[in-house]
Amino acid sequence: MTDTLAWDVYAKRSKQRRLVNAAGQTTWFNWTQYPDHGPGAEILAVGPGSTVLELGCGTGGNLAHLTTLGAHALGVDVSTAQLATAKDRWGYMPGLRVERAEAVAYLTEIGEELDAVFSVFGAAWFTDPNVLLPVVRKRLRPGGVFAFSHRPAIEGCYGCQAAYISCSEDQDPLVVKRWDYEPERWVEILSEHGFTGATAEILPAPPGPRTIGTLLVRAQA
Ligand SMILES: C[S@@+](CC[C@H](N)C(=O)[O-])C[C@H]1O[C@@H](n2cnc3c(N)ncnc32)[C@H](O)[C@@H]1O
């Protein structure tokens, strides 16, 4: 079961997205852990009138950008704290809707057909793919895009891993589970679940002291 307490703790120590990026834009799409880096919303191939769902939307910055492209942007997250920040910052944007829900439960319950589903260091990382992928594929229209990003697997550490979220010095850290695989294995997993055209790559980090890249995975229903 998803630990909402852990994610609320995480939310309180997270940095907020800047007001303006290096290009002077007030909204933008970022797949990576680095500012002003990597591809943008074109990965999702959506436009005016598309319906897009983000799994684990956090504070909603990527969804806000999608609304500027004319998309109906839906976001779900288990953290009340994250969603409160999302509503404060982006709640005025037409076409944006965020809801407190667990990703698999939400996808199981909605009747809507989606043009794209995505997750940036979000619920797709923290949910067993054997549970998540069937419900994502069921809700996507034929040809609709599923894409997600997160840190790459550490060599030799594949499948379900423990991730620690620290609280305070006198409390044990909270634990959430995440699922890590190498790019080639993600392509196989997506194909096993009926997705087509799967690609998975590690985007290199930008020049500077940090060297960990970003896994970016994309496939179509
Ligand atoms: C590391 S944060 C990333 C947030 C955001 N996507 C970003 O790029 O800043 C992970 C987010 O996923 C949410 N999350 C984790 N598991 C989830 C699940 N099963 N269903 C919905 N949200 C989930 C957490 O509450 C948290 O807001």
mmCIF file of N, CA, C and O in Angstrom, residues 18-109:
data_model
loop_
_atom_site.group_PDB
_atom_site.id
_atom_site.type_symbol
_atom_site.label_atom_id
_atom_site.label_comp_id
_atom_site.label_asym_id
_atom_site.label_seq_id
_atom_site.Cartn_x
_atom_site.Cartn_y
_atom_site.Cartn_z
ATOM 1 N N ARG A 18 11.034 26.944 -9.906
ATOM 2 C CA ARG A 18 11.286 28.384 -10.040
ATOM 3 C C ARG A 18 10.109 29.093 -10.720
ATOM 4 O O ARG A 18 9.304 28.448 -11.403
ATOM 5 N N LEU A 19 10.048 30.400 -10.588
ATOM 6 C CA LEU A 19 8.957 31.144 -11.222
ATOM 7 C C LEU A 19 9.186 31.282 -12.717
ATOM 8 O O LEU A 19 8.247 31.311 -13.506
ATOM 9 N N VAL A 20 10.448 31.334 -13.135
ATOM 10 C CA VAL A 20 10.800 31.525 -14.543
ATOM 11 C C VAL A 20 12.014 30.641 -14.842
ATOM 12 O O VAL A 20 12.914 30.527 -14.013
ATOM 13 N N ASN A 21 12.047 30.011 -16.027
ATOM 14 C CA ASN A 21 13.220 29.180 -16.355
ATOM 15 C C ASN A 21 14.275 30.004 -17.099
ATOM 16 O O ASN A 21 14.097 31.209 -17.312
ATOM 17 N N ALA A 22 15.349 29.317 -17.511
ATOM 18 C CA ALA A 22 16.464 30.049 -18.130
ATOM 19 C C ALA A 22 16.047 30.717 -19.428
ATOM 20 O O ALA A 22 16.650 31.720 -19.843
ATOM 21 N N ALA A 23 15.010 30.175 -20.081
ATOM 22 C CA ALA A 23 14.544 30.772 -21.340
ATOM 23 C C ALA A 23 13.515 31.876 -21.089
ATOM 24 O O ALA A 23 12.941 32.418 -22.035
ATOM 25 N N GLY A 24 13.252 32.183 -19.823
ATOM 26 C CA GLY A 24 12.304 33.255 -19.496
ATOM 27 C C GLY A 24 10.848 32.800 -19.511
ATOM 28 O O GLY A 24 9.942 33.632 -19.464
ATOM 29 N N GLN A 25 10.625 31.472 -19.564
ATOM 30 C CA GLN A 25 9.238 30.972 -19.608
ATOM 31 C C GLN A 25 8.690 30.749 -18.197
ATOM 32 O O GLN A 25 9.445 30.357 -17.295
ATOM 33 N N THR A 26 7.384 30.955 -18.054
ATOM 34 C CA THR A 26 6.772 30.744 -16.735
ATOM 35 C C THR A 26 6.221 29.323 -16.581
ATOM 36 O O THR A 26 5.936 28.888 -15.474
ATOM 37 N N THR A 27 6.037 28.600 -17.695
ATOM 38 C CA THR A 27 5.707 27.165 -17.616
ATOM 39 C C THR A 27 6.622 26.418 -18.575
ATOM 40 O O THR A 27 7.005 26.960 -19.617
ATOM 41 N N TRP A 28 6.958 25.195 -18.206
ATOM 42 C CA TRP A 28 7.806 24.359 -19.053
ATOM 43 C C TRP A 28 7.653 22.921 -18.603
ATOM 44 O O TRP A 28 7.086 22.652 -17.530
ATOM 45 N N PHE A 29 8.144 21.991 -19.438
ATOM 46 C CA PHE A 29 8.068 20.570 -19.111
ATOM 47 C C PHE A 29 9.490 20.085 -18.853
ATOM 48 O O PHE A 29 10.391 20.324 -19.638
ATOM 49 N N ASN A 30 9.686 19.373 -17.754
ATOM 50 C CA ASN A 30 11.030 18.881 -17.428
ATOM 51 C C ASN A 30 10.950 17.416 -17.017
ATOM 52 O O ASN A 30 10.315 17.080 -16.014
ATOM 53 N N TRP A 31 11.601 16.543 -17.794
ATOM 54 C CA TRP A 31 11.629 15.110 -17.483
ATOM 55 C C TRP A 31 12.740 14.737 -16.522
ATOM 56 O O TRP A 31 12.781 13.617 -16.021
ATOM 57 N N THR A 32 13.710 15.625 -16.327
ATOM 58 C CA THR A 32 14.926 15.230 -15.592
ATOM 59 C C THR A 32 15.008 15.925 -14.229
ATOM 60 O O THR A 32 14.215 16.808 -13.910
ATOM 61 N N GLN A 33 16.028 15.536 -13.465
ATOM 62 C CA GLN A 33 16.250 16.132 -12.139
ATOM 63 C C GLN A 33 17.067 17.416 -12.246
ATOM 64 O O GLN A 33 17.437 17.980 -11.223
ATOM 65 N N TYR A 34 17.372 17.847 -13.469
ATOM 66 C CA TYR A 34 18.203 19.034 -13.676
ATOM 67 C C TYR A 34 17.381 20.128 -14.351
ATOM 68 O O TYR A 34 16.625 19.847 -15.289
ATOM 69 N N PRO A 35 17.550 21.393 -13.903
ATOM 70 C CA PRO A 35 16.787 22.475 -14.533
ATOM 71 C C PRO A 35 17.252 22.723 -15.963
ATOM 72 O O PRO A 35 18.424 22.504 -16.286
ATOM 73 N N ASP A 36 16.344 23.168 -16.818
ATOM 74 C CA ASP A 36 16.685 23.594 -18.184
ATOM 75 C C ASP A 36 17.446 22.511 -18.942
ATOM 76 O O ASP A 36 18.442 22.786 -19.612
ATOM 77 N N HIS A 37 16.985 21.278 -18.821
ATOM 78 C CA HIS A 37 17.738 20.147 -19.373
ATOM 79 C C HIS A 37 16.776 19.101 -19.922
ATOM 80 O O HIS A 37 15.750 18.838 -19.323
ATOM 81 N N GLY A 38 17.168 18.523 -21.066
ATOM 82 C CA GLY A 38 16.424 17.375 -21.588
ATOM 83 C C GLY A 38 15.263 17.770 -22.485
ATOM 84 O O GLY A 38 14.998 18.948 -22.723
ATOM 85 N N PRO A 39 14.556 16.733 -23.007
ATOM 86 C CA PRO A 39 13.442 16.999 -23.922
ATOM 87 C C PRO A 39 12.246 17.598 -23.184
ATOM 88 O O PRO A 39 12.246 17.680 -21.953
ATOM 89 N N GLY A 40 11.235 17.979 -23.942
ATOM 90 C CA GLY A 40 10.062 18.609 -23.332
ATOM 91 C C GLY A 40 8.789 17.825 -23.609
ATOM 92 O O GLY A 40 8.811 16.590 -23.792
ATOM 93 N N ALA A 41 7.695 18.544 -23.698
ATOM 94 C CA ALA A 41 6.377 17.915 -23.818
ATOM 95 C C ALA A 41 6.183 17.183 -25.142
ATOM 96 O O ALA A 41 5.246 16.374 -25.274
ATOM 97 N N GLU A 42 7.061 17.430 -26.136
ATOM 98 C CA GLU A 42 6.899 16.772 -27.441
ATOM 99 C C GLU A 42 6.930 15.246 -27.314
ATOM 100 O O GLU A 42 6.353 14.536 -28.152
ATOM 101 N N ILE A 43 7.558 14.728 -26.278
ATOM 102 C CA ILE A 43 7.603 13.275 -26.051
ATOM 103 C C ILE A 43 6.183 12.699 -25.976
ATOM 104 O O ILE A 43 5.943 11.555 -26.359
ATOM 105 N N LEU A 44 5.246 13.501 -25.507
ATOM 106 C CA LEU A 44 3.884 12.995 -25.283
ATOM 107 C C LEU A 44 3.000 13.093 -26.527
ATOM 108 O O LEU A 44 1.923 12.480 -26.557
ATOM 109 N N ALA A 45 3.428 13.836 -27.530
ATOM 110 C CA ALA A 45 2.671 13.990 -28.775
ATOM 111 C C ALA A 45 1.212 14.364 -28.508
ATOM 112 O O ALA A 45 0.284 13.739 -29.018
ATOM 113 N N VAL A 46 1.010 15.375 -27.676
ATOM 114 C CA VAL A 46 -0.357 15.836 -27.401
ATOM 115 C C VAL A 46 -0.509 17.284 -27.841
ATOM 116 O O VAL A 46 0.480 17.985 -28.049
ATOM 117 N N GLY A 47 -1.757 17.716 -28.002
ATOM 118 C CA GLY A 47 -2.003 19.090 -28.439
ATOM 119 C C GLY A 47 -3.369 19.540 -27.978
ATOM 120 O O GLY A 47 -3.950 18.939 -27.059
ATOM 121 N N PRO A 48 -3.917 20.556 -28.642
ATOM 122 C CA PRO A 48 -5.211 21.080 -28.224
ATOM 123 C C PRO A 48 -6.285 19.982 -28.175
ATOM 124 O O PRO A 48 -6.412 19.197 -29.121
ATOM 125 N N GLY A 49 -6.996 19.909 -27.072
ATOM 126 C CA GLY A 49 -8.090 18.937 -26.925
ATOM 127 C C GLY A 49 -7.663 17.574 -26.409
ATOM 128 O O GLY A 49 -8.512 16.753 -26.061
ATOM 129 N N SER A 50 -6.364 17.295 -26.337
ATOM 130 C CA SER A 50 -5.907 15.993 -25.816
ATOM 131 C C SER A 50 -6.185 15.911 -24.314
ATOM 132 O O SER A 50 -6.160 16.927 -23.619
ATOM 133 N N THR A 51 -6.403 14.685 -23.857
ATOM 134 C CA THR A 51 -6.544 14.463 -22.412
ATOM 135 C C THR A 51 -5.329 13.685 -21.923
ATOM 136 O O THR A 51 -5.028 12.607 -22.430
ATOM 137 N N VAL A 52 -4.639 14.271 -20.954
ATOM 138 C CA VAL A 52 -3.362 13.721 -20.477
ATOM 139 C C VAL A 52 -3.436 13.528 -18.966
ATOM 140 O O VAL A 52 -3.932 14.407 -18.259
ATOM 141 N N LEU A 53 -2.926 12.398 -18.507
ATOM 142 C CA LEU A 53 -2.941 12.109 -17.065
ATOM 143 C C LEU A 53 -1.515 11.949 -16.548
ATOM 144 O O LEU A 53 -0.725 11.183 -17.119
ATOM 145 N N GLU A 54 -1.197 12.638 -15.449
ATOM 146 C CA GLU A 54 0.104 12.446 -14.789
ATOM 147 C C GLU A 54 -0.091 11.638 -13.507
ATOM 148 O O GLU A 54 -0.944 11.947 -12.675
ATOM 149 N N LEU A 55 0.740 10.607 -13.349
ATOM 150 C CA LEU A 55 0.677 9.732 -12.173
ATOM 151 C C LEU A 55 1.736 10.185 -11.172
ATOM 152 O O LEU A 55 2.929 10.069 -11.451
ATOM 153 N N GLY A 56 1.291 10.696 -10.023
ATOM 154 C CA GLY A 56 2.245 11.239 -9.042
ATOM 155 C C GLY A 56 2.684 12.616 -9.491
ATOM 156 O O GLY A 56 3.870 12.873 -9.691
ATOM 157 N N CYS A 57 1.711 13.518 -9.622
ATOM 158 C CA CYS A 57 1.977 14.825 -10.268
ATOM 159 C C CYS A 57 2.710 15.797 -9.361
ATOM 160 O O CYS A 57 3.175 16.837 -9.829
ATOM 161 N N GLY A 58 2.799 15.499 -8.054
ATOM 162 C CA GLY A 58 3.475 16.426 -7.158
ATOM 163 C C GLY A 58 2.850 17.804 -7.231
ATOM 164 O O GLY A 58 1.622 17.950 -7.181
ATOM 165 N N THR A 59 3.681 18.822 -7.393
ATOM 166 C CA THR A 59 3.183 20.205 -7.353
ATOM 167 C C THR A 59 2.704 20.725 -8.717
ATOM 168 O O THR A 59 2.410 21.908 -8.859
ATOM 169 N N GLY A 60 2.640 19.850 -9.705
ATOM 170 C CA GLY A 60 1.863 20.143 -10.912
ATOM 171 C C GLY A 60 2.494 21.014 -11.984
ATOM 172 O O GLY A 60 1.810 21.418 -12.926
ATOM 173 N N GLY A 61 3.785 21.294 -11.908
ATOM 174 C CA GLY A 61 4.402 22.194 -12.886
ATOM 175 C C GLY A 61 4.324 21.688 -14.321
ATOM 176 O O GLY A 61 4.081 22.463 -15.252
ATOM 177 N N ASN A 62 4.519 20.386 -14.518
ATOM 178 C CA ASN A 62 4.449 19.848 -15.887
ATOM 179 C C ASN A 62 3.015 19.879 -16.422
ATOM 180 O O ASN A 62 2.784 20.159 -17.602
ATOM 181 N N LEU A 63 2.056 19.620 -15.550
ATOM 182 C CA LEU A 63 0.642 19.676 -15.974
ATOM 183 C C LEU A 63 0.272 21.092 -16.393
ATOM 184 O O LEU A 63 -0.426 21.293 -17.395
ATOM 185 N N ALA A 64 0.741 22.069 -15.619
ATOM 186 C CA ALA A 64 0.426 23.461 -15.943
ATOM 187 C C ALA A 64 0.917 23.791 -17.349
ATOM 188 O O ALA A 64 0.225 24.436 -18.141
ATOM 189 N N HIS A 65 2.110 23.293 -17.679
ATOM 190 C CA HIS A 65 2.632 23.563 -19.021
ATOM 191 C C HIS A 65 1.744 22.922 -20.084
ATOM 192 O O HIS A 65 1.476 23.530 -21.136
ATOM 193 N N LEU A 66 1.271 21.709 -19.840
ATOM 194 C CA LEU A 66 0.429 21.023 -20.841
ATOM 195 C C LEU A 66 -0.857 21.801 -21.117
ATOM 196 O O LEU A 66 -1.363 21.794 -22.237
ATOM 197 N N THR A 67 -1.385 22.488 -20.107
ATOM 198 C CA THR A 67 -2.610 23.267 -20.352
ATOM 199 C C THR A 67 -2.328 24.425 -21.312
ATOM 200 O O THR A 67 -3.197 24.826 -22.068
ATOM 201 N N THR A 68 -1.094 24.926 -21.301
ATOM 202 C CA THR A 68 -0.767 26.032 -22.227
ATOM 203 C C THR A 68 -0.702 25.536 -23.671
ATOM 204 O O THR A 68 -0.734 26.324 -24.602
ATOM 205 N N LEU A 69 -0.613 24.210 -23.853
ATOM 206 C CA LEU A 69 -0.634 23.621 -25.202
ATOM 207 C C LEU A 69 -2.060 23.271 -25.608
ATOM 208 O O LEU A 69 -2.288 22.667 -26.653
ATOM 209 N N GLY A 70 -3.026 23.561 -24.736
ATOM 210 C CA GLY A 70 -4.440 23.307 -25.052
ATOM 211 C C GLY A 70 -4.936 21.958 -24.579
ATOM 212 O O GLY A 70 -6.055 21.560 -24.898
ATOM 213 N N ALA A 71 -4.109 21.223 -23.808
ATOM 214 C CA ALA A 71 -4.526 19.886 -23.342
ATOM 215 C C ALA A 71 -5.369 19.999 -22.074
ATOM 216 O O ALA A 71 -5.260 20.973 -21.324
ATOM 217 N N HIS A 72 -6.226 18.973 -21.863
ATOM 218 C CA HIS A 72 -6.885 18.807 -20.568
ATOM 219 C C HIS A 72 -5.895 18.010 -19.732
ATOM 220 O O HIS A 72 -5.584 16.864 -20.061
ATOM 221 N N ALA A 73 -5.388 18.618 -18.681
ATOM 222 C CA ALA A 73 -4.298 18.010 -17.918
ATOM 223 C C ALA A 73 -4.816 17.563 -16.550
ATOM 224 O O ALA A 73 -5.207 18.393 -15.731
ATOM 225 N N LEU A 74 -4.814 16.253 -16.337
ATOM 226 C CA LEU A 74 -5.276 15.679 -15.073
ATOM 227 C C LEU A 74 -4.070 15.167 -14.314
ATOM 228 O O LEU A 74 -3.177 14.558 -14.899
ATOM 229 N N GLY A 75 -4.079 15.355 -13.006
ATOM 230 C CA GLY A 75 -2.987 14.831 -12.195
ATOM 231 C C GLY A 75 -3.524 14.145 -10.973
ATOM 232 O O GLY A 75 -4.481 14.623 -10.356
ATOM 233 N N VAL A 76 -2.917 12.997 -10.622
ATOM 234 C CA VAL A 76 -3.271 12.352 -9.356
ATOM 235 C C VAL A 76 -2.016 12.202 -8.517
ATOM 236 O O VAL A 76 -0.914 11.996 -9.031
ATOM 237 N N ASP A 77 -2.228 12.308 -7.209
ATOM 238 C CA ASP A 77 -1.117 12.150 -6.270
ATOM 239 C C ASP A 77 -1.716 11.732 -4.932
ATOM 240 O O ASP A 77 -2.834 12.126 -4.597
ATOM 241 N N VAL A 78 -0.960 10.924 -4.180
ATOM 242 C CA VAL A 78 -1.456 10.494 -2.867
ATOM 243 C C VAL A 78 -1.170 11.524 -1.778
ATOM 244 O O VAL A 78 -1.679 11.406 -0.670
ATOM 245 N N SER A 79 -0.354 12.527 -2.079
ATOM 246 C CA SER A 79 0.063 13.472 -1.035
ATOM 247 C C SER A 79 -0.802 14.725 -1.033
ATOM 248 O O SER A 79 -0.801 15.504 -1.985
ATOM 249 N N THR A 80 -1.491 14.930 0.081
ATOM 250 C CA THR A 80 -2.312 16.137 0.250
ATOM 251 C C THR A 80 -1.420 17.377 0.209
ATOM 252 O O THR A 80 -1.807 18.413 -0.338
ATOM 253 N N ALA A 81 -0.235 17.274 0.801
ATOM 254 C CA ALA A 81 0.674 18.431 0.859
ATOM 255 C C ALA A 81 1.104 18.840 -0.554
ATOM 256 O O ALA A 81 1.118 20.033 -0.894
ATOM 257 N N GLN A 82 1.447 17.869 -1.391
ATOM 258 C CA GLN A 82 1.849 18.189 -2.774
ATOM 259 C C GLN A 82 0.695 18.857 -3.518
ATOM 260 O O GLN A 82 0.870 19.848 -4.225
ATOM 261 N N LEU A 83 -0.505 18.293 -3.359
ATOM 262 C CA LEU A 83 -1.655 18.810 -4.115
ATOM 263 C C LEU A 83 -2.046 20.207 -3.643
ATOM 264 O O LEU A 83 -2.480 21.036 -4.453
ATOM 265 N N ALA A 84 -1.868 20.479 -2.344
ATOM 266 C CA ALA A 84 -2.186 21.821 -1.840
ATOM 267 C C ALA A 84 -1.281 22.851 -2.527
ATOM 268 O O ALA A 84 -1.743 23.910 -2.966
ATOM 269 N N THR A 85 -0.006 22.510 -2.665
ATOM 270 C CA THR A 85 0.921 23.429 -3.349
ATOM 271 C C THR A 85 0.544 23.569 -4.823
ATOM 272 O O THR A 85 0.570 24.667 -5.387
ATOM 273 N N ALA A 86 0.181 22.439 -5.445
ATOM 274 C CA ALA A 86 -0.215 22.482 -6.867
ATOM 275 C C ALA A 86 -1.421 23.410 -7.053
ATOM 276 O O ALA A 86 -1.442 24.240 -7.974
ATOM 277 N N LYS A 87 -2.394 23.282 -6.160
ATOM 278 C CA LYS A 87 -3.608 24.107 -6.307
ATOM 279 C C LYS A 87 -3.299 25.576 -6.057
ATOM 280 O O LYS A 87 -3.802 26.453 -6.758
ATOM 281 N N ASP A 88 -2.438 25.850 -5.055
ATOM 282 C CA ASP A 88 -2.071 27.254 -4.771
ATOM 283 C C ASP A 88 -1.404 27.891 -5.974
ATOM 284 O O ASP A 88 -1.681 29.020 -6.331
ATOM 285 N N ARG A 89 -0.510 27.132 -6.595
ATOM 286 C CA ARG A 89 0.303 27.761 -7.657
ATOM 287 C C ARG A 89 -0.401 27.755 -9.014
ATOM 288 O O ARG A 89 -0.254 28.690 -9.790
ATOM 289 N N TRP A 90 -1.112 26.668 -9.321
ATOM 290 C CA TRP A 90 -1.611 26.517 -10.690
ATOM 291 C C TRP A 90 -3.126 26.407 -10.780
ATOM 292 O O TRP A 90 -3.664 26.223 -11.884
ATOM 293 N N GLY A 91 -3.799 26.485 -9.653
ATOM 294 C CA GLY A 91 -5.244 26.220 -9.610
ATOM 295 C C GLY A 91 -6.062 27.099 -10.540
ATOM 296 O O GLY A 91 -7.164 26.736 -10.935
ATOM 297 N N TYR A 92 -5.520 28.254 -10.908
ATOM 298 C CA TYR A 92 -6.255 29.197 -11.763
ATOM 299 C C TYR A 92 -6.211 28.789 -13.236
ATOM 300 O O TYR A 92 -6.911 29.368 -14.063
ATOM 301 N N MET A 93 -5.386 27.820 -13.597
ATOM 302 C CA MET A 93 -5.189 27.549 -15.031
ATOM 303 C C MET A 93 -6.337 26.719 -15.593
ATOM 304 O O MET A 93 -6.626 25.629 -15.093
ATOM 305 N N PRO A 94 -7.001 27.207 -16.654
ATOM 306 C CA PRO A 94 -8.103 26.428 -17.222
ATOM 307 C C PRO A 94 -7.566 25.127 -17.820
ATOM 308 O O PRO A 94 -6.487 25.111 -18.396
ATOM 309 N N GLY A 95 -8.313 24.052 -17.636
ATOM 310 C CA GLY A 95 -7.877 22.774 -18.218
ATOM 311 C C GLY A 95 -7.053 21.932 -17.271
ATOM 312 O O GLY A 95 -6.679 20.811 -17.599
ATOM 313 N N LEU A 96 -6.750 22.452 -16.072
ATOM 314 C CA LEU A 96 -5.941 21.689 -15.108
ATOM 315 C C LEU A 96 -6.833 21.133 -13.998
ATOM 316 O O LEU A 96 -7.666 21.856 -13.446
ATOM 317 N N ARG A 97 -6.661 19.851 -13.699
ATOM 318 C CA ARG A 97 -7.418 19.231 -12.593
ATOM 319 C C ARG A 97 -6.482 18.312 -11.834
ATOM 320 O O ARG A 97 -5.826 17.464 -12.458
ATOM 321 N N VAL A 98 -6.393 18.475 -10.532
ATOM 322 C CA VAL A 98 -5.597 17.535 -9.730
ATOM 323 C C VAL A 98 -6.488 16.929 -8.652
ATOM 324 O O VAL A 98 -7.393 17.571 -8.147
ATOM 325 N N GLU A 99 -6.211 15.681 -8.345
ATOM 326 C CA GLU A 99 -7.050 14.932 -7.416
ATOM 327 C C GLU A 99 -6.195 14.067 -6.517
ATOM 328 O O GLU A 99 -5.190 13.520 -6.984
ATOM 329 N N ARG A 100 -6.635 13.911 -5.273
ATOM 330 C CA ARG A 100 -5.902 12.994 -4.387
ATOM 331 C C ARG A 100 -6.366 11.576 -4.684
ATOM 332 O O ARG A 100 -7.535 11.218 -4.478
ATOM 333 N N ALA A 101 -5.500 10.763 -5.233
ATOM 334 C CA ALA A 101 -5.843 9.375 -5.570
ATOM 335 C C ALA A 101 -4.571 8.573 -5.757
ATOM 336 O O ALA A 101 -3.521 9.119 -6.119
ATOM 337 N N GLU A 102 -4.675 7.302 -5.510
ATOM 338 C CA GLU A 102 -3.581 6.370 -5.793
ATOM 339 C C GLU A 102 -3.671 6.012 -7.279
ATOM 340 O O GLU A 102 -4.772 5.799 -7.811
ATOM 341 N N ALA A 103 -2.529 5.944 -7.940
ATOM 342 C CA ALA A 103 -2.510 5.842 -9.399
ATOM 343 C C ALA A 103 -3.290 4.636 -9.935
ATOM 344 O O ALA A 103 -4.125 4.781 -10.840
ATOM 345 N N VAL A 104 -3.024 3.451 -9.397
ATOM 346 C CA VAL A 104 -3.676 2.244 -9.932
ATOM 347 C C VAL A 104 -5.183 2.299 -9.666
ATOM 348 O O VAL A 104 -6.000 1.978 -10.546
ATOM 349 N N ALA A 105 -5.553 2.745 -8.455
ATOM 350 C CA ALA A 105 -6.982 2.827 -8.112
ATOM 351 C C ALA A 105 -7.683 3.794 -9.066
ATOM 352 O O ALA A 105 -8.776 3.510 -9.585
ATOM 353 N N TYR A 106 -7.060 4.922 -9.334
ATOM 354 C CA TYR A 106 -7.666 5.931 -10.217
ATOM 355 C C TYR A 106 -7.850 5.379 -11.626
ATOM 356 O O TYR A 106 -8.926 5.469 -12.220
ATOM 357 N N LEU A 107 -6.792 4.769 -12.153
ATOM 358 C CA LEU A 107 -6.870 4.228 -13.515
ATOM 359 C C LEU A 107 -7.901 3.112 -13.609
ATOM 360 O O LEU A 107 -8.540 2.921 -14.647
ATOM 361 N N THR A 108 -8.072 2.369 -12.531
ATOM 362 C CA THR A 108 -9.042 1.262 -12.529
ATOM 363 C C THR A 108 -10.463 1.801 -12.552
ATOM 364 O O THR A 108 -11.351 1.211 -13.173
ATOM 365 N N GLU A 109 -10.657 2.958 -11.895
ATOM 366 C CA GLU A 109 -12.034 3.460 -11.719
ATOM 367 C C GLU A 109 -12.520 4.366 -12.839
ATOM 368 O O GLU A 109 -13.710 4.400 -13.118
#
